[in-house]
Amino acid sequence: MSSVSSTDAAASRERRRTMNQITDSFREMAVVMTVLNLRAGEQVGLRDVELKALDVLMRDGAMSAKALGQRLGMHPATMTGILDKLEKSGWVTRERSPEDRRVVLIQPVRERVGEIVRLFAGMNVMANGLLDRYDAKDLETIAEFMGTMVNMAKEASEEWGA
């Protein structure tokens, strides 16, 4: 009987170690991705938050400054300054919404955004190579896990306020 409980205890310790390894990896990934983004930004003269704004616009499409600011957790005045710089340096344009002329939409300039896409091409190739090692079921599990982690981070951020 004691061998079962010692086996259970060993399995529990191993599970905790693995869980700690995963959470430590997430934390390290955040650091490494910050460094990668800083270095990429240096190549094109953008700060990390400016790259993030462009990334959101590239993935989600045009949106208002208010919506973009909310997405990034930025104060409206700060967002205005970021957008002014991005517009002045040719990364975004401001255009009236065809549906509601009172709304100004922020559009990424596709030709310029290609510069950023090229900077991350190597990382994307490596990521796709890694994902190719997994079968469809594993990929579904990974996608679910990552989606859940993103949602948890959003919730935690919202608890702190904007």
CSV table of C-alpha atoms in Angstrom, one decimal:
chain,number,residue,atom,x,y,z
A,1,MET,CA,0.0,0.0,0.0
A,2,SER,CA,2.8,2.4,0.8
A,3,SER,CA,4.3,1.8,-2.6
A,4,VAL,CA,1.1,3.0,-4.2
A,5,SER,CA,1.1,6.2,-2.2
A,6,SER,CA,4.9,6.8,-2.8
A,7,THR,CA,4.2,6.2,-6.5
A,8,ASP,CA,1.3,8.7,-6.3
A,9,ALA,CA,3.5,11.2,-4.5
A,10,ALA,CA,6.3,10.8,-7.0
A,11,ALA,CA,3.9,11.3,-9.9
A,12,SER,CA,2.4,14.4,-8.2
A,13,ARG,CA,5.9,15.9,-7.7
A,14,GLU,CA,6.8,15.1,-11.4
A,15,ARG,CA,3.5,16.8,-12.5
A,16,ARG,CA,4.3,19.9,-10.4
A,17,ARG,CA,7.8,20.0,-11.9
A,18,THR,CA,6.4,19.8,-15.4
A,19,MET,CA,3.8,22.4,-14.7
A,20,ASN,CA,6.5,24.7,-13.3
A,21,GLN,CA,8.6,24.1,-16.4
A,22,ILE,CA,5.7,25.1,-18.6
A,23,THR,CA,4.9,28.3,-16.7
A,24,ASP,CA,8.7,29.2,-16.5
A,25,SER,CA,8.9,28.6,-20.3
A,26,PHE,CA,6.0,31.1,-20.8
A,27,ARG,CA,7.7,33.7,-18.7
A,28,GLU,CA,11.0,33.2,-20.6
A,29,MET,CA,9.2,33.3,-23.9
A,30,ALA,CA,7.8,36.7,-23.0
A,31,VAL,CA,11.3,38.0,-22.3
A,32,VAL,CA,12.7,36.5,-25.5
A,33,MET,CA,9.9,37.8,-27.6
A,34,THR,CA,10.3,41.3,-26.1
A,35,VAL,CA,14.0,41.2,-27.1
A,36,LEU,CA,13.1,39.9,-30.6
A,37,ASN,CA,10.5,42.7,-31.0
A,38,LEU,CA,12.9,45.4,-29.7
A,39,ARG,CA,15.6,44.2,-32.2
A,40,ALA,CA,13.1,44.1,-35.0
A,41,GLY,CA,11.8,47.5,-34.1
A,42,GLU,CA,15.4,48.9,-34.2
A,43,GLN,CA,15.7,47.6,-37.8
A,44,VAL,CA,12.7,49.8,-38.9
A,45,GLY,CA,12.8,52.6,-36.4
A,46,LEU,CA,9.8,51.5,-34.3
A,47,ARG,CA,9.2,51.0,-30.6
A,48,ASP,CA,7.7,47.8,-29.3
A,49,VAL,CA,4.3,49.3,-28.7
A,50,GLU,CA,4.3,50.7,-32.3
A,51,LEU,CA,5.1,47.2,-33.6
A,52,LYS,CA,2.2,45.8,-31.5
A,53,ALA,CA,-0.2,48.4,-32.9
A,54,LEU,CA,0.8,47.5,-36.5
A,55,ASP,CA,0.5,43.8,-35.7
A,56,VAL,CA,-3.0,44.2,-34.4
A,57,LEU,CA,-4.0,46.2,-37.5
A,58,MET,CA,-2.3,43.6,-39.8
A,59,ARG,CA,-4.2,40.7,-38.2
A,60,ASP,CA,-7.6,42.4,-37.4
A,61,GLY,CA,-7.8,45.0,-40.1
A,62,ALA,CA,-8.6,48.7,-39.9
A,63,MET,CA,-10.2,50.0,-36.7
A,64,SER,CA,-10.7,53.3,-34.9
A,65,ALA,CA,-8.0,54.8,-32.8
A,66,LYS,CA,-10.3,54.2,-29.8
A,67,ALA,CA,-10.7,50.5,-30.6
A,68,LEU,CA,-7.0,50.1,-31.2
A,69,GLY,CA,-6.2,51.9,-27.9
A,70,GLN,CA,-8.6,49.7,-26.0
A,71,ARG,CA,-7.1,46.6,-27.6
A,72,LEU,CA,-3.6,47.6,-26.5
A,73,GLY,CA,-4.6,49.0,-23.1
A,74,MET,CA,-3.4,52.5,-24.0
A,75,HIS,CA,-4.7,55.8,-22.8
A,76,PRO,CA,-6.3,57.7,-25.8
A,77,ALA,CA,-3.8,60.5,-25.6
A,78,THR,CA,-0.9,58.0,-25.7
A,79,MET,CA,-2.6,56.2,-28.6
A,80,THR,CA,-2.9,59.5,-30.5
A,81,GLY,CA,0.8,60.1,-30.2
A,82,ILE,CA,1.7,56.6,-31.3
A,83,LEU,CA,-0.6,56.9,-34.3
A,84,ASP,CA,0.7,60.4,-35.2
A,85,LYS,CA,4.3,58.9,-35.4
A,86,LEU,CA,3.1,55.9,-37.4
A,87,GLU,CA,1.3,58.1,-39.8
A,88,LYS,CA,4.1,60.6,-40.2
A,89,SER,CA,6.6,57.7,-40.9
A,90,GLY,CA,4.3,56.1,-43.5
A,91,TRP,CA,3.2,53.0,-41.6
A,92,VAL,CA,-0.6,53.8,-41.3
A,93,THR,CA,-3.2,56.1,-42.8
A,94,ARG,CA,-6.3,57.6,-41.3
A,95,GLU,CA,-9.4,57.3,-43.4
A,96,ARG,CA,-13.1,58.0,-42.9
A,97,SER,CA,-15.2,54.9,-42.5
A,98,PRO,CA,-17.4,54.3,-45.5
A,99,GLU,CA,-20.2,53.2,-43.1
A,100,ASP,CA,-20.0,56.1,-40.7
A,101,ARG,CA,-18.2,59.2,-41.9
A,102,ARG,CA,-17.7,60.4,-38.3
A,103,VAL,CA,-15.5,57.5,-37.6
A,104,VAL,CA,-11.8,57.6,-38.6
A,105,LEU,CA,-10.3,54.2,-39.3
A,106,ILE,CA,-6.6,53.4,-38.9
A,107,GLN,CA,-5.3,51.4,-41.9
A,108,PRO,CA,-1.9,49.8,-42.1
A,109,VAL,CA,0.1,50.7,-45.2
A,110,ARG,CA,0.5,47.2,-46.8
A,111,GLU,CA,3.7,48.0,-48.6
A,112,ARG,CA,5.4,49.2,-45.4
A,113,VAL,CA,4.1,46.4,-43.3
A,114,GLY,CA,5.8,44.0,-45.7
A,115,GLU,CA,9.1,45.2,-44.2
A,116,ILE,CA,8.0,43.9,-40.8
A,117,VAL,CA,6.7,40.6,-42.2
A,118,ARG,CA,10.1,40.0,-43.8
A,119,LEU,CA,11.9,40.7,-40.4
A,120,PHE,CA,9.9,37.8,-38.8
A,121,ALA,CA,10.1,35.5,-41.8
A,122,GLY,CA,12.8,33.3,-40.3
A,123,MET,CA,11.0,33.0,-37.0
A,124,ASN,CA,7.8,32.1,-38.8
A,125,VAL,CA,9.6,29.4,-40.8
A,126,MET,CA,11.0,27.9,-37.6
A,127,ALA,CA,7.6,28.0,-35.9
A,128,ASN,CA,6.0,26.2,-38.9
A,129,GLY,CA,8.7,23.6,-38.8
A,130,LEU,CA,8.1,23.0,-35.2
A,131,LEU,CA,4.3,22.7,-35.6
A,132,ASP,CA,4.8,20.3,-38.5
A,133,ARG,CA,6.2,17.8,-36.0
A,134,TYR,CA,2.7,17.5,-34.4
A,135,ASP,CA,-0.3,15.6,-35.6
A,136,ALA,CA,-3.7,17.1,-36.0
A,137,LYS,CA,-4.9,16.1,-32.5
A,138,ASP,CA,-1.8,17.5,-30.8
A,139,LEU,CA,-2.2,20.8,-32.8
A,140,GLU,CA,-5.8,21.0,-31.6
A,141,THR,CA,-4.6,20.6,-28.0
A,142,ILE,CA,-1.9,23.2,-28.4
A,143,ALA,CA,-4.3,25.7,-30.1
A,144,GLU,CA,-6.8,25.2,-27.3
A,145,PHE,CA,-4.2,25.6,-24.6
A,146,MET,CA,-2.7,28.7,-26.2
A,147,GLY,CA,-6.2,30.3,-26.8
A,148,THR,CA,-7.0,29.7,-23.2
A,149,MET,CA,-3.8,31.2,-22.0
A,150,VAL,CA,-4.4,34.3,-24.2
A,151,ASN,CA,-7.9,34.7,-22.7
A,152,MET,CA,-6.6,34.3,-19.2
A,153,ALA,CA,-3.9,37.0,-19.8
A,154,LYS,CA,-6.6,39.3,-21.2
A,155,GLU,CA,-8.8,38.7,-18.1
A,156,ALA,CA,-5.9,39.4,-15.8
A,157,SER,CA,-5.0,42.6,-17.7
A,158,GLU,CA,-8.7,43.8,-17.5
A,159,GLU,CA,-8.7,43.3,-13.8
A,160,TRP,CA,-5.8,45.8,-13.5
A,161,GLY,CA,-7.8,48.3,-15.6
A,162,ALA,CA,-6.9,50.3,-18.6
